[in-house]
GROMACS .gro file of C-alpha atoms in nm:
model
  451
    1UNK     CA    1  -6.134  -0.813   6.021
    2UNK     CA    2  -6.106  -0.476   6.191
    3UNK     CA    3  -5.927  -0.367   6.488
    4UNK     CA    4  -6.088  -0.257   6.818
    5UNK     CA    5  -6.085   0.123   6.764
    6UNK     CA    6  -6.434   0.244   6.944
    7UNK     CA    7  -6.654   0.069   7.189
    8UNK     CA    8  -6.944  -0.156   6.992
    9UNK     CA    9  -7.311  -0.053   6.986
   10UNK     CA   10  -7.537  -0.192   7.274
   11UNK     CA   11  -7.839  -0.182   7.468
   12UNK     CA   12  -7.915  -0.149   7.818
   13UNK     CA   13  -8.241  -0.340   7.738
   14UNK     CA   14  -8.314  -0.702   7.887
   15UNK     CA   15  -8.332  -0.923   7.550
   16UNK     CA   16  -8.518  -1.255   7.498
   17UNK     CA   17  -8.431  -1.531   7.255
   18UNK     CA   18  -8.660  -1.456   6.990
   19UNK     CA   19  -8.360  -1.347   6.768
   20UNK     CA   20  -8.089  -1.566   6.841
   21UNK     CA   21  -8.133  -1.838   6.535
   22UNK     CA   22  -8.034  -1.574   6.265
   23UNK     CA   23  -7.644  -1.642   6.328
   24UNK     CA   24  -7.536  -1.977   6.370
   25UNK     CA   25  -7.173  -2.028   6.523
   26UNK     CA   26  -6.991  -2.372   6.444
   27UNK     CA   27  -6.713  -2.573   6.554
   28UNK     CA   28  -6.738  -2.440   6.943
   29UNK     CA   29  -6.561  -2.642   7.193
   30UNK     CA   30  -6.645  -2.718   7.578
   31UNK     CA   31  -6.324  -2.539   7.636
   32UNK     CA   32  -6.066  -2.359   7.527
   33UNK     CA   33  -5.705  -2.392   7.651
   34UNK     CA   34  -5.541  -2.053   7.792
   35UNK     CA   35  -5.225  -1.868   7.616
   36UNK     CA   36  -5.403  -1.929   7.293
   37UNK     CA   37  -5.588  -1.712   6.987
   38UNK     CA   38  -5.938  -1.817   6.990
   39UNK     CA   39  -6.088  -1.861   6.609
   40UNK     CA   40  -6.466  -1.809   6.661
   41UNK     CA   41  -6.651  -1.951   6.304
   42UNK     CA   42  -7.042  -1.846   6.200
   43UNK     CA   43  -7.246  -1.874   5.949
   44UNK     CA   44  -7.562  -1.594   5.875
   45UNK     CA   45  -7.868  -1.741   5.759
   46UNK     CA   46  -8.082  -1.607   5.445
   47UNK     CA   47  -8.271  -1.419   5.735
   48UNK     CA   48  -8.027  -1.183   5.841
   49UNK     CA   49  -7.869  -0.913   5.624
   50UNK     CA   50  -7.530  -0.802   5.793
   51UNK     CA   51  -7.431  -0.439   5.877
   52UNK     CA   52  -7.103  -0.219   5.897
   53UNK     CA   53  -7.096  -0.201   6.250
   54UNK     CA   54  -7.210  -0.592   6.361
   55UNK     CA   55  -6.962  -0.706   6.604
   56UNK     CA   56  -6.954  -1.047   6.786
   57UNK     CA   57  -6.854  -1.082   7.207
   58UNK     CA   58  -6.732  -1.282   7.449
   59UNK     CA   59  -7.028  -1.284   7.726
   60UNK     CA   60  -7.005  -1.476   8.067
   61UNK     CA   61  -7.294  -1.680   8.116
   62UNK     CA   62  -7.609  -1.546   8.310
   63UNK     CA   63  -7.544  -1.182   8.121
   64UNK     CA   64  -7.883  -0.953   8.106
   65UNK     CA   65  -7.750  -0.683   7.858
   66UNK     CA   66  -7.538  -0.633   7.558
   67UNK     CA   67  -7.324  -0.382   7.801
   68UNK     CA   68  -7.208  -0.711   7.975
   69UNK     CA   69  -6.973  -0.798   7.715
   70UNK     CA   70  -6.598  -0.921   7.836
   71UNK     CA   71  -6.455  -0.876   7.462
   72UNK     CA   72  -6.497  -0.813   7.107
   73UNK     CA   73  -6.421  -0.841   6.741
   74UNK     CA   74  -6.596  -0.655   6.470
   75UNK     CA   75  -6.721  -0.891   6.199
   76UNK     CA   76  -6.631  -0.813   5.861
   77UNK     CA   77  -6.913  -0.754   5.548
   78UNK     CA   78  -6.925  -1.062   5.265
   79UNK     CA   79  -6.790  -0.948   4.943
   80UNK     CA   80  -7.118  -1.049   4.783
   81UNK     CA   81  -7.428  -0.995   5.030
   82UNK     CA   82  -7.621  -1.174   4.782
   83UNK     CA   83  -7.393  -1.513   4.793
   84UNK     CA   84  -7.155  -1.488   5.136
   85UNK     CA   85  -7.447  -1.517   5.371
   86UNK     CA   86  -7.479  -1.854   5.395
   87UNK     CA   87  -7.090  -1.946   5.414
   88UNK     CA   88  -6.886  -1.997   5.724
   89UNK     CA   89  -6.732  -1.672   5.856
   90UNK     CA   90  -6.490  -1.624   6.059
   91UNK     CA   91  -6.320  -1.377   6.358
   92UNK     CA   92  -6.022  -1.432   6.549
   93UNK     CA   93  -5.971  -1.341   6.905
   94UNK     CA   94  -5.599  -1.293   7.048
   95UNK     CA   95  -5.499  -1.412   7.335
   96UNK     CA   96  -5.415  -1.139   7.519
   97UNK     CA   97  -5.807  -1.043   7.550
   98UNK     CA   98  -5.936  -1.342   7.656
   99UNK     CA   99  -6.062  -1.436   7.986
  100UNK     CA  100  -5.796  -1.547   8.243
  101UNK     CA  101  -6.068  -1.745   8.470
  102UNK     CA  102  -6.256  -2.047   8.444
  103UNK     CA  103  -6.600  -1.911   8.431
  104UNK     CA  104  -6.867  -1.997   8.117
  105UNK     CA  105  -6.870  -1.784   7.837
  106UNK     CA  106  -7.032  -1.776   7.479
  107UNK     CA  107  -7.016  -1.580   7.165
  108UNK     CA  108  -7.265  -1.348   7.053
  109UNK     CA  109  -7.288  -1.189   6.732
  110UNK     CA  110  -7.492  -0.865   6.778
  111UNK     CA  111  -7.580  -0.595   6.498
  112UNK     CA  112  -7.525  -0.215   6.541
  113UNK     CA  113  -7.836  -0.219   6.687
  114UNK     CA  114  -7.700  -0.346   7.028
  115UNK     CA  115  -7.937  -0.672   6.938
  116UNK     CA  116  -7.816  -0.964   6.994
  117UNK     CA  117  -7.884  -1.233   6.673
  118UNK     CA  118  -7.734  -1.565   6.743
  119UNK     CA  119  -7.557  -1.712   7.040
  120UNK     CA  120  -7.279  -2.012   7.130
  121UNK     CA  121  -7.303  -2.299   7.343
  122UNK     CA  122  -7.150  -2.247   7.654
  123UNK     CA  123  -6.749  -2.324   7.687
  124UNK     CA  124  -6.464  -2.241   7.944
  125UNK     CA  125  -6.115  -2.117   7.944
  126UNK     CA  126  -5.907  -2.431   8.098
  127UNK     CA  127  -5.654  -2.661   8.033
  128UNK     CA  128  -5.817  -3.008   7.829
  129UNK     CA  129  -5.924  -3.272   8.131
  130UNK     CA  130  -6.119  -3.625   8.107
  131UNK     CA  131  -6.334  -3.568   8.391
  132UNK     CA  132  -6.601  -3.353   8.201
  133UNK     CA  133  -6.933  -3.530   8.223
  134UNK     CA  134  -7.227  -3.395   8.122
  135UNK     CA  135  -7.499  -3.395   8.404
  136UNK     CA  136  -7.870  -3.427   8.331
  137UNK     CA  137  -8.101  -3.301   8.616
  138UNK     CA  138  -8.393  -3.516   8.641
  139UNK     CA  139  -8.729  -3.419   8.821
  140UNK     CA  140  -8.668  -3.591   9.149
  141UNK     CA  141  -8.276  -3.451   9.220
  142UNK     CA  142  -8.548  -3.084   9.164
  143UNK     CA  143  -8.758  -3.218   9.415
  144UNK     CA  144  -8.432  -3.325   9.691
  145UNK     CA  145  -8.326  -2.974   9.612
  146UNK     CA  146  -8.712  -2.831   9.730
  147UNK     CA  147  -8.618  -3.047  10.054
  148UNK     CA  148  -8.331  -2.989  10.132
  149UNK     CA  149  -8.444  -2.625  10.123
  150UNK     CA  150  -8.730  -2.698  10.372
  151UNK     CA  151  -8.450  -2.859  10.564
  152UNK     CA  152  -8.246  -2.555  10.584
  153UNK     CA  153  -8.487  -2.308  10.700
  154UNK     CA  154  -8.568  -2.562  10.990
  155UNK     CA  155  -8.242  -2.577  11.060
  156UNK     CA  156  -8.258  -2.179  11.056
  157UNK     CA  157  -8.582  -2.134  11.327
  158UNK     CA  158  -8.347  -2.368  11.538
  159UNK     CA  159  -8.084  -2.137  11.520
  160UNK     CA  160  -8.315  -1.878  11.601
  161UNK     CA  161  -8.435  -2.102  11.919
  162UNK     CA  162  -8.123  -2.133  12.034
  163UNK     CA  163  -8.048  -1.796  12.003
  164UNK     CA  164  -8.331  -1.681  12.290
  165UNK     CA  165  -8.168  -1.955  12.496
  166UNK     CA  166  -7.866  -1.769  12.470
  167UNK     CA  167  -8.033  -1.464  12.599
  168UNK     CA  168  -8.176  -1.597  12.923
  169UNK     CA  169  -7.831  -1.732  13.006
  170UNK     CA  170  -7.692  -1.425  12.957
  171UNK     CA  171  -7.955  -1.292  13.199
  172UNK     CA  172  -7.862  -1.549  13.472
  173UNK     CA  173  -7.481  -1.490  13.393
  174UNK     CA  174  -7.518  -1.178  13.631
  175UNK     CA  175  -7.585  -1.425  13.974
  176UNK     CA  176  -7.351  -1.729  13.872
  177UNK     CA  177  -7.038  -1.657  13.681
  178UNK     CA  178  -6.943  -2.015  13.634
  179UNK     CA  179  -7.241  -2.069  13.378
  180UNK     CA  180  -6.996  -1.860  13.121
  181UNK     CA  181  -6.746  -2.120  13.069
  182UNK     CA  182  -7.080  -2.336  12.930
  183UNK     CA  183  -7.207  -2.041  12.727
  184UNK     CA  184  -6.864  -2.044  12.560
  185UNK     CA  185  -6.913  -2.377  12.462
  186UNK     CA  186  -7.290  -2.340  12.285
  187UNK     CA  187  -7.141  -2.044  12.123
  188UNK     CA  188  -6.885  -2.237  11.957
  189UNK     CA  189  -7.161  -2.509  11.870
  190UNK     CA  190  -7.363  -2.238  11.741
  191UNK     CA  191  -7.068  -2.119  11.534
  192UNK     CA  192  -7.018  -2.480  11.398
  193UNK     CA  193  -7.363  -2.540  11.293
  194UNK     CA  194  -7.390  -2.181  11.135
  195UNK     CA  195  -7.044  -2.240  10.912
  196UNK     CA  196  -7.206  -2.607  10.832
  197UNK     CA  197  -7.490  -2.412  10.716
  198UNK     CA  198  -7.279  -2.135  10.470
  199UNK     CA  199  -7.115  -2.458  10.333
  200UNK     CA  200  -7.440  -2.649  10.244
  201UNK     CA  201  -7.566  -2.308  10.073
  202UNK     CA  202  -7.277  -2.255   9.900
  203UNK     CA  203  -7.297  -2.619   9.785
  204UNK     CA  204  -7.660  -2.571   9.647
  205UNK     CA  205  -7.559  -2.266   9.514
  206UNK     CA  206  -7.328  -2.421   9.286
  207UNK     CA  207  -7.553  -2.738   9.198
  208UNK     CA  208  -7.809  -2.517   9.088
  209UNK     CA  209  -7.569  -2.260   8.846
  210UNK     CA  210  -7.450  -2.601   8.744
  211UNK     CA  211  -7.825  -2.707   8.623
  212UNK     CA  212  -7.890  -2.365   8.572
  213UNK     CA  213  -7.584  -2.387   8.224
  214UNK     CA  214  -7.691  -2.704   8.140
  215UNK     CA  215  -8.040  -2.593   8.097
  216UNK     CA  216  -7.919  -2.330   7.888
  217UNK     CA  217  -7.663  -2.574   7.645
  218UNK     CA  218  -8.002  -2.795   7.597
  219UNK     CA  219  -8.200  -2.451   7.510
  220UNK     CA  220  -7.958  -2.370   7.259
  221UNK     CA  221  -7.937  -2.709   7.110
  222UNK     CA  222  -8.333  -2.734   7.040
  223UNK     CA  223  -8.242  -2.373   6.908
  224UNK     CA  224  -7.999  -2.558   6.671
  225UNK     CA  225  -8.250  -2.865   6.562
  226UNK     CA  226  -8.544  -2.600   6.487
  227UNK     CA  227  -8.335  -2.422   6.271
  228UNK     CA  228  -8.251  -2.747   6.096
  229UNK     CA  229  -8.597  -2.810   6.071
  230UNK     CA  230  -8.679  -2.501   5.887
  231UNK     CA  231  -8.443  -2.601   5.620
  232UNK     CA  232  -8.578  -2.866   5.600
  233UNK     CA  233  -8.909  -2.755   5.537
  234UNK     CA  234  -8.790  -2.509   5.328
  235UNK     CA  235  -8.647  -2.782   5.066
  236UNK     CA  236  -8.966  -2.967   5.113
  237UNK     CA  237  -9.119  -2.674   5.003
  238UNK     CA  238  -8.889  -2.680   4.718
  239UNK     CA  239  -8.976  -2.991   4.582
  240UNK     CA  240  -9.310  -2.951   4.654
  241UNK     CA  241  -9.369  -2.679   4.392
  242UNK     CA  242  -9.165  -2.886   4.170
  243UNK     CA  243  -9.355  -3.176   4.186
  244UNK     CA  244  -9.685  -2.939   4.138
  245UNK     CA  245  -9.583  -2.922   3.746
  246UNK     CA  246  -9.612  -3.309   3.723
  247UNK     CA  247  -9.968  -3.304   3.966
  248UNK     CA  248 -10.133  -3.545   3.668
  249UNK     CA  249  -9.871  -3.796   3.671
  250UNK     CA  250  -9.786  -3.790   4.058
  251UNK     CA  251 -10.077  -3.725   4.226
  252UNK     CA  252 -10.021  -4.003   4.456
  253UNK     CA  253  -9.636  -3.920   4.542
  254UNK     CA  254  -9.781  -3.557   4.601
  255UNK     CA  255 -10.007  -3.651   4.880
  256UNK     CA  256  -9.761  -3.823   5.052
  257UNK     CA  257  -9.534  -3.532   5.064
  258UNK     CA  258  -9.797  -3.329   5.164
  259UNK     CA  259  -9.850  -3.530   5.522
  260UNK     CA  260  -9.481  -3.556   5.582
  261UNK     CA  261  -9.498  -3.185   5.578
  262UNK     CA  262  -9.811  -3.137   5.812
  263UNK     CA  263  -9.605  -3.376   6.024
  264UNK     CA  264  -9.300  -3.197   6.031
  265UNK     CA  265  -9.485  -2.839   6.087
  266UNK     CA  266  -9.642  -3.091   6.430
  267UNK     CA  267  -9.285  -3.192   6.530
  268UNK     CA  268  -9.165  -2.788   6.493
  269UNK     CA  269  -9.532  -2.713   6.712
  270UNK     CA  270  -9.446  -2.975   6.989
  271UNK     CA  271  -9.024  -2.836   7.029
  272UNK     CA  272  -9.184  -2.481   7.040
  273UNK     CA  273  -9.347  -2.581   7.329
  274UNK     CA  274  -9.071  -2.772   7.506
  275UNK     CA  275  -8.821  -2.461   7.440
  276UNK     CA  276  -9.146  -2.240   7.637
  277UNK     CA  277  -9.125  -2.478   7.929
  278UNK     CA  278  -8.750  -2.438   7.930
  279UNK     CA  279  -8.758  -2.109   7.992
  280UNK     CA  280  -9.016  -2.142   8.248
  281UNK     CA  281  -8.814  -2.381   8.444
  282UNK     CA  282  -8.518  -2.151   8.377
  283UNK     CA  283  -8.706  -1.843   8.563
  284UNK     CA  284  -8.796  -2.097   8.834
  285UNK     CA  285  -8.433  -2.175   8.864
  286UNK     CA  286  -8.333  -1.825   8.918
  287UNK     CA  287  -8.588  -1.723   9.146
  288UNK     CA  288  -8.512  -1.981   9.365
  289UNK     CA  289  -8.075  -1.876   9.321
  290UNK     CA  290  -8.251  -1.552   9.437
  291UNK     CA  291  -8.405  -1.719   9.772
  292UNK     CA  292  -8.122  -1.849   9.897
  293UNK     CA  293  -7.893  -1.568   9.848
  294UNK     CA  294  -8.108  -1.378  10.104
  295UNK     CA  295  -8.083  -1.675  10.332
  296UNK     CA  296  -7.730  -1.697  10.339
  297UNK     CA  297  -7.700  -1.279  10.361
  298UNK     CA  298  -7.992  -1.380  10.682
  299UNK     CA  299  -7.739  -1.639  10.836
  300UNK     CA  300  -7.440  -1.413  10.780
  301UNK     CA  301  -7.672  -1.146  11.013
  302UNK     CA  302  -7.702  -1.390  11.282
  303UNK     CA  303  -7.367  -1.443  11.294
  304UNK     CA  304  -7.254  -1.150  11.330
  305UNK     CA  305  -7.497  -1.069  11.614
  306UNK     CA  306  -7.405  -1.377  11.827
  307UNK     CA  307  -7.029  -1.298  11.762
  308UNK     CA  308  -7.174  -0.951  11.950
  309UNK     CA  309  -7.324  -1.103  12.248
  310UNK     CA  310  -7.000  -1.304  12.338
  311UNK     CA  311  -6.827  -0.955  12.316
  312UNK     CA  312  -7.032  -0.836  12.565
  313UNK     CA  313  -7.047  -1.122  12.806
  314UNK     CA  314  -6.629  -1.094  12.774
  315UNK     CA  315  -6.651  -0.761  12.920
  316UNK     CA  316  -6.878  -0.840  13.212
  317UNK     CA  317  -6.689  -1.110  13.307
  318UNK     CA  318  -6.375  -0.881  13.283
  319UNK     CA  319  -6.570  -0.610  13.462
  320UNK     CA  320  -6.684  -0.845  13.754
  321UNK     CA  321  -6.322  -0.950  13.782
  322UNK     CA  322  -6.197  -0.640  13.849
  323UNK     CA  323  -6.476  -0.550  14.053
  324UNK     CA  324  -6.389  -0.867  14.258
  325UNK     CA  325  -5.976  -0.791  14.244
  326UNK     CA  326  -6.138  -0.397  14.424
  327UNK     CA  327  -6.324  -0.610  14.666
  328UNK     CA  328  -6.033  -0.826  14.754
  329UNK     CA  329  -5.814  -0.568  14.841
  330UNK     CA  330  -6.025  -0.373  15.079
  331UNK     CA  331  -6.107  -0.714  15.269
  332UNK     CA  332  -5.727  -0.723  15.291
  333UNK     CA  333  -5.650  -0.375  15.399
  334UNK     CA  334  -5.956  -0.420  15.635
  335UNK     CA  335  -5.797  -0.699  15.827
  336UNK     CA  336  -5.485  -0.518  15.816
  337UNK     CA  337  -5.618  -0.223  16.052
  338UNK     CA  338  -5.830  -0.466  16.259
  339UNK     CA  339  -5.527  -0.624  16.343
  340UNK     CA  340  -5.316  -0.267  16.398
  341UNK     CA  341  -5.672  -0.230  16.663
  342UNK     CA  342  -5.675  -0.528  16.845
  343UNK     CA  343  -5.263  -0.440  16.888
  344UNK     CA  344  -5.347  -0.133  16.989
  345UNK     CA  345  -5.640  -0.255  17.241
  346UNK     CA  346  -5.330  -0.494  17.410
  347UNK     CA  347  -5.107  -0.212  17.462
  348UNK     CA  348  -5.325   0.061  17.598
  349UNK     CA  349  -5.467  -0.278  17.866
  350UNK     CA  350  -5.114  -0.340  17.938
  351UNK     CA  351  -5.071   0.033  18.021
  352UNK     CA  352  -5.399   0.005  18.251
  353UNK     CA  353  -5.215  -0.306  18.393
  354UNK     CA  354  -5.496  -0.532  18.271
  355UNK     CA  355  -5.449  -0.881  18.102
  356UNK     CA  356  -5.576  -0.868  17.795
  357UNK     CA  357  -5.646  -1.202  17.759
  358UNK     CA  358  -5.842  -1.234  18.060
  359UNK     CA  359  -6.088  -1.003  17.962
  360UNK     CA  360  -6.370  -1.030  17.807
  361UNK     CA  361  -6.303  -0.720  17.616
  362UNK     CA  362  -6.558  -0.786  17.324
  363UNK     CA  363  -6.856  -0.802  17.586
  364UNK     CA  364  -6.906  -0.445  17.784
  365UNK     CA  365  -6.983  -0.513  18.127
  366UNK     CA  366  -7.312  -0.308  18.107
  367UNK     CA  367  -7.502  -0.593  17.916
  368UNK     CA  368  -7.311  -0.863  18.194
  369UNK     CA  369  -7.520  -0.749  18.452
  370UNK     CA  370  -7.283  -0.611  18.667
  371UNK     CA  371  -7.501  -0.398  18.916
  372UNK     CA  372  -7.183  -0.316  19.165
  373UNK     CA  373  -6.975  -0.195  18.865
  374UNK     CA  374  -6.955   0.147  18.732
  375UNK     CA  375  -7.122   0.132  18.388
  376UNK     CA  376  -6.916   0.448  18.279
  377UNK     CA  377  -6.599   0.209  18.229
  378UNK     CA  378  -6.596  -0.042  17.942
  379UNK     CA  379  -6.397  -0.321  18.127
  380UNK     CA  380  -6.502  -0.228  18.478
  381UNK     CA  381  -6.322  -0.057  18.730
  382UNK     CA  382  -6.020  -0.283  18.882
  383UNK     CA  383  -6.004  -0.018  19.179
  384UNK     CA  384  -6.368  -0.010  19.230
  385UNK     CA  385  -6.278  -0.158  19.605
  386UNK     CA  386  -6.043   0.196  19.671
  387UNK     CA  387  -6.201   0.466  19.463
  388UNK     CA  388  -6.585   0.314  19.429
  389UNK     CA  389  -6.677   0.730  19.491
  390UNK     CA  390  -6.510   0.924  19.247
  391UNK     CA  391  -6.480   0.680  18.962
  392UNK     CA  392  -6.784   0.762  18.742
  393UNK     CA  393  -6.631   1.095  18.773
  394UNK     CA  394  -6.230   1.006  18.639
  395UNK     CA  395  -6.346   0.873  18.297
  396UNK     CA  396  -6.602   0.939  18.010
  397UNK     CA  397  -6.722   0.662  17.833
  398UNK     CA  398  -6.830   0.681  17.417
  399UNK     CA  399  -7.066   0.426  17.202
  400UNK     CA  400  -7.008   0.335  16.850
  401UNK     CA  401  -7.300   0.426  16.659
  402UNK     CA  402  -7.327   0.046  16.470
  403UNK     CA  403  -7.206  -0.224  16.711
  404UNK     CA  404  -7.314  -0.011  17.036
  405UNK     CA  405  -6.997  -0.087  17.240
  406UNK     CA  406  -6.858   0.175  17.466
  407UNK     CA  407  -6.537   0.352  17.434
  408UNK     CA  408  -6.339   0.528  17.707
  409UNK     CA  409  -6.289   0.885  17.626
  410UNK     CA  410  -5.921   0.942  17.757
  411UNK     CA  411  -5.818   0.666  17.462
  412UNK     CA  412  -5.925   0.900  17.235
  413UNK     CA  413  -6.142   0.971  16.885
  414UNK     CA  414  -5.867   0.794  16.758
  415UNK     CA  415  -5.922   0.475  16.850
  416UNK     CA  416  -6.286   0.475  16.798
  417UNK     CA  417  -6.242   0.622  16.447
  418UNK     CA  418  -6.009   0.289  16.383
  419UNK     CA  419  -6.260   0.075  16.536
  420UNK     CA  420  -6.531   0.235  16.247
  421UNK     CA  421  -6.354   0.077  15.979
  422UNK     CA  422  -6.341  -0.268  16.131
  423UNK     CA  423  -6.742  -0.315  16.218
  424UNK     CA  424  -6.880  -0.058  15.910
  425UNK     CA  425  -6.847  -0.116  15.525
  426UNK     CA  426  -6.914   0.210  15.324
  427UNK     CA  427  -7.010   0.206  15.012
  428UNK     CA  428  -6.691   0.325  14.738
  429UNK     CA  429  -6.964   0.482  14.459
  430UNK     CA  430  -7.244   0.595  14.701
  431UNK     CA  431  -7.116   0.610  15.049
  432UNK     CA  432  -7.380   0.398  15.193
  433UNK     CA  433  -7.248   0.267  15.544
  434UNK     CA  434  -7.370  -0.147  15.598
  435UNK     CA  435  -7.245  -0.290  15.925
  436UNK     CA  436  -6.999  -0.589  15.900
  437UNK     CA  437  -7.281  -0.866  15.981
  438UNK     CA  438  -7.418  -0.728  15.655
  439UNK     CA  439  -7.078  -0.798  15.429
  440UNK     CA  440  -7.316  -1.004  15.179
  441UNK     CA  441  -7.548  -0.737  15.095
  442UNK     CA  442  -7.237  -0.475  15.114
  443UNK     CA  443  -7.114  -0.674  14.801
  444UNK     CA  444  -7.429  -0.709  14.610
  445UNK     CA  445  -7.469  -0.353  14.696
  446UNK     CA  446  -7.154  -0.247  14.509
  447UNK     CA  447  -7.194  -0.567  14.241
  448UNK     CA  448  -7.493  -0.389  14.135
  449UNK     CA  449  -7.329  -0.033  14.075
  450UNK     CA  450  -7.087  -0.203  13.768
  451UNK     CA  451  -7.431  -0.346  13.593
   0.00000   0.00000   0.00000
């Protein structure tokens, strides 16, 4: 046997199993335990004529192309091509090049060609257990499969149903900010269902790659039984033209031979068909591996965009927060300086010598109906007895420009420029002034500025 000096011949072409009965390999087990040299035996059959640079490979099961090859070993030439041929060969694999996982593999002896000419049974790299069963799929677990299939795309459009609901409560989030708390909670739901969903795919996934190798070990046996078959024929062959020297004296034993080999060329007819509809359900098998790979990458998309609409409901809901912290504070500082006002109205009536609380100092005497008042003032005159005359003439009297109520002008701007604050809400983006009866459209006013 020679060591691994140069890479092995291959081909990058896809390969069918036309080929693969010319090497037969022997003695493989299920599984092979790790931290140990691997003896792989074969035998060729008078149909194949070895070559200098044949090699045989580990593959993992489900491989397309020669290039897919985990390992080798090149296989050394027979003494005598003539004789060796159809005795058990033999490579051995060390342990240091063997798989460390516990995926499938199988040996495959391929020429320097890069064609493959015979292939293993399936086996695994694992310690020995007693739980290995062998699993035959049956037509009807195929058909549970089909329906659970139909079940998960269902499952799938109401994903996609609930996923529009999702959008018109995010709509309606903008007017009522306690509906969040219950869009949290579908959202987790939603996650629930969708990780339920990975888990049944992944689940399927492995039944079928399951099915999928067994179809594949029961391929390669019929592989193994038409071979057998062919020897057989072969020796009946053998006899046949034997037995054609003595035709006179067995005439009768000749015939019979004859049907048994018309009805061994109808047995080797009928498993040629059952290995074609193998490989048709094989393709059927993979297709559908195919499908639900693309749902699952479909699901994974879904996820990832409801993941982004929570994301941006968290920042509206931290936007309106602040928004409403802003809001807060100028209601605060607001009552602050009506307060310092209505302090300030009190002293400057105490300083009149007025009593501030028996006044009606929010009502201007003007819309009371006083007629014998001087309308000029904005609490009436409280000398209007003494100095009726030259009153209208002592003070000036100013209107705010929202509320309407006067102001006497030797108070000052000052105070009317504190009052401004109290009875006008101006707008901290635009500068739009609303008056205070409007405070709810003030807010939606400045609500509508963060959106």
């Amino acid at each position: 046997m020679e060591e691994i000096t140069e890479d092995p011949p291959t081909s990058a072409v896809l390969l069918d199993h036309c080929n693969f009965s010319q090497v037969i390999f022997n003695s493989v087990e299920k599984f092979y335990v790790p931290g140990g040299d691997v003896t792989c035996y074969f035998t060729l059959t008078q149909h194949f004529v070895p070559r200098r640079k044949d090699w045989i490979g580990i593959f993992r099961v489900g491989w397309k192309t020669t290039r897919e090859y985990y390992t080798f070993m090149w296989v050394t030439l027979p003494i005598d091509l003539n004789n060796e041929p159809s005795k058990q060969q033999e490579v051995q694999f060390k342990a240091y090049y063997l798989p460390k996982d516990d995926e499938y593999y199988q040996f495959c002896y391929v020429d320097q060609d890069g064609v493959v000419r015979g292939a293993s049974i399936p086996f695994q790299f694992r310690p020995e257990s007693e739980e290995d069963i062998l699993v035959v799929t049956t037509q009807e677990e195929v058909e549970e499969i089909e329906l659970r299939n139909k079940e998960l795309c269902k499952e799938n459009q109401e994903l996609k149903d609930n996923c529009l609901i999702l959008q018109k409560q995010n709509s309606d989030m903008q007017a009522e900010l306690q509906k969040m708390q219950e869009l949290q909670e579908e959202l987790k739901t939603l996650k629930n269902l969708n990780k339920k969903l990975e888990n049944k795919v992944k689940e399927q996934k492995n039944s079928w790659e399951t099915e999928l190798l067994q179809l594949k070990e029961q391929n390669q046996k019929m592989s193994t039984e038409n071979e057998k078959m062919e020897l057989r024929v072969d020796k009946l062959q053998a006899q046949l033209s034997i037995q054609e020297k003595e035709m006179e004296k067995l005439v009768q034993g000749d015939q019979d031979k004859t049907e048994q080999l018309e009805h061994l060329k109808k047995e080797n007819g009928q498993l040629l068909l059952n290995l074609t509809e193998q490989r048709k359900h094989q393709k059927k098998l993979e297709q559908t591996v195919e499908e639900m790979k693309h749902k699952e990458t479909t699901a994974t998309r879904k996820q990832q965009e409801l993941m982004d609409q929570n994301f941006d409901l968290s920042k509206r809901l931290s936007e309106n927060e602040f928004m409403y912290k802003v809001l807060q504070g100028d209601k605060e500082k607001i009552e602050e300086e009506n307060n310092l006002l209505k302090r300030e109205n009190s002293r400057l009536l105490s300083y009149m010598g007025l009593d501030f609380d028996s006044l009606p100092y929010q009502v201007p005497t003007s819309v009371q109906g006083g007629a014998g008042q001087n309308p000029g003032l904005v609490y009436g005159n409280p000398y209007s007895g003494i100095q009726e005359s030259s009153a209208p003439n002592l003070l000036s009297v100013k209107k705010c420009p929202t509320c309407r109520e006067d102001f006497v002008d030797d108070i000052g701007d000052h105070t009317l420029e504190q009052h401004m604050p109290v009875f006008c809400l101006s707008c901290p983006v635009c500068d739009k002034i609303f008056s205070a009866g409007e405070r709810q459209i003030f807010e939606d006013h400045v609500f509508c500025h963060s959106l």
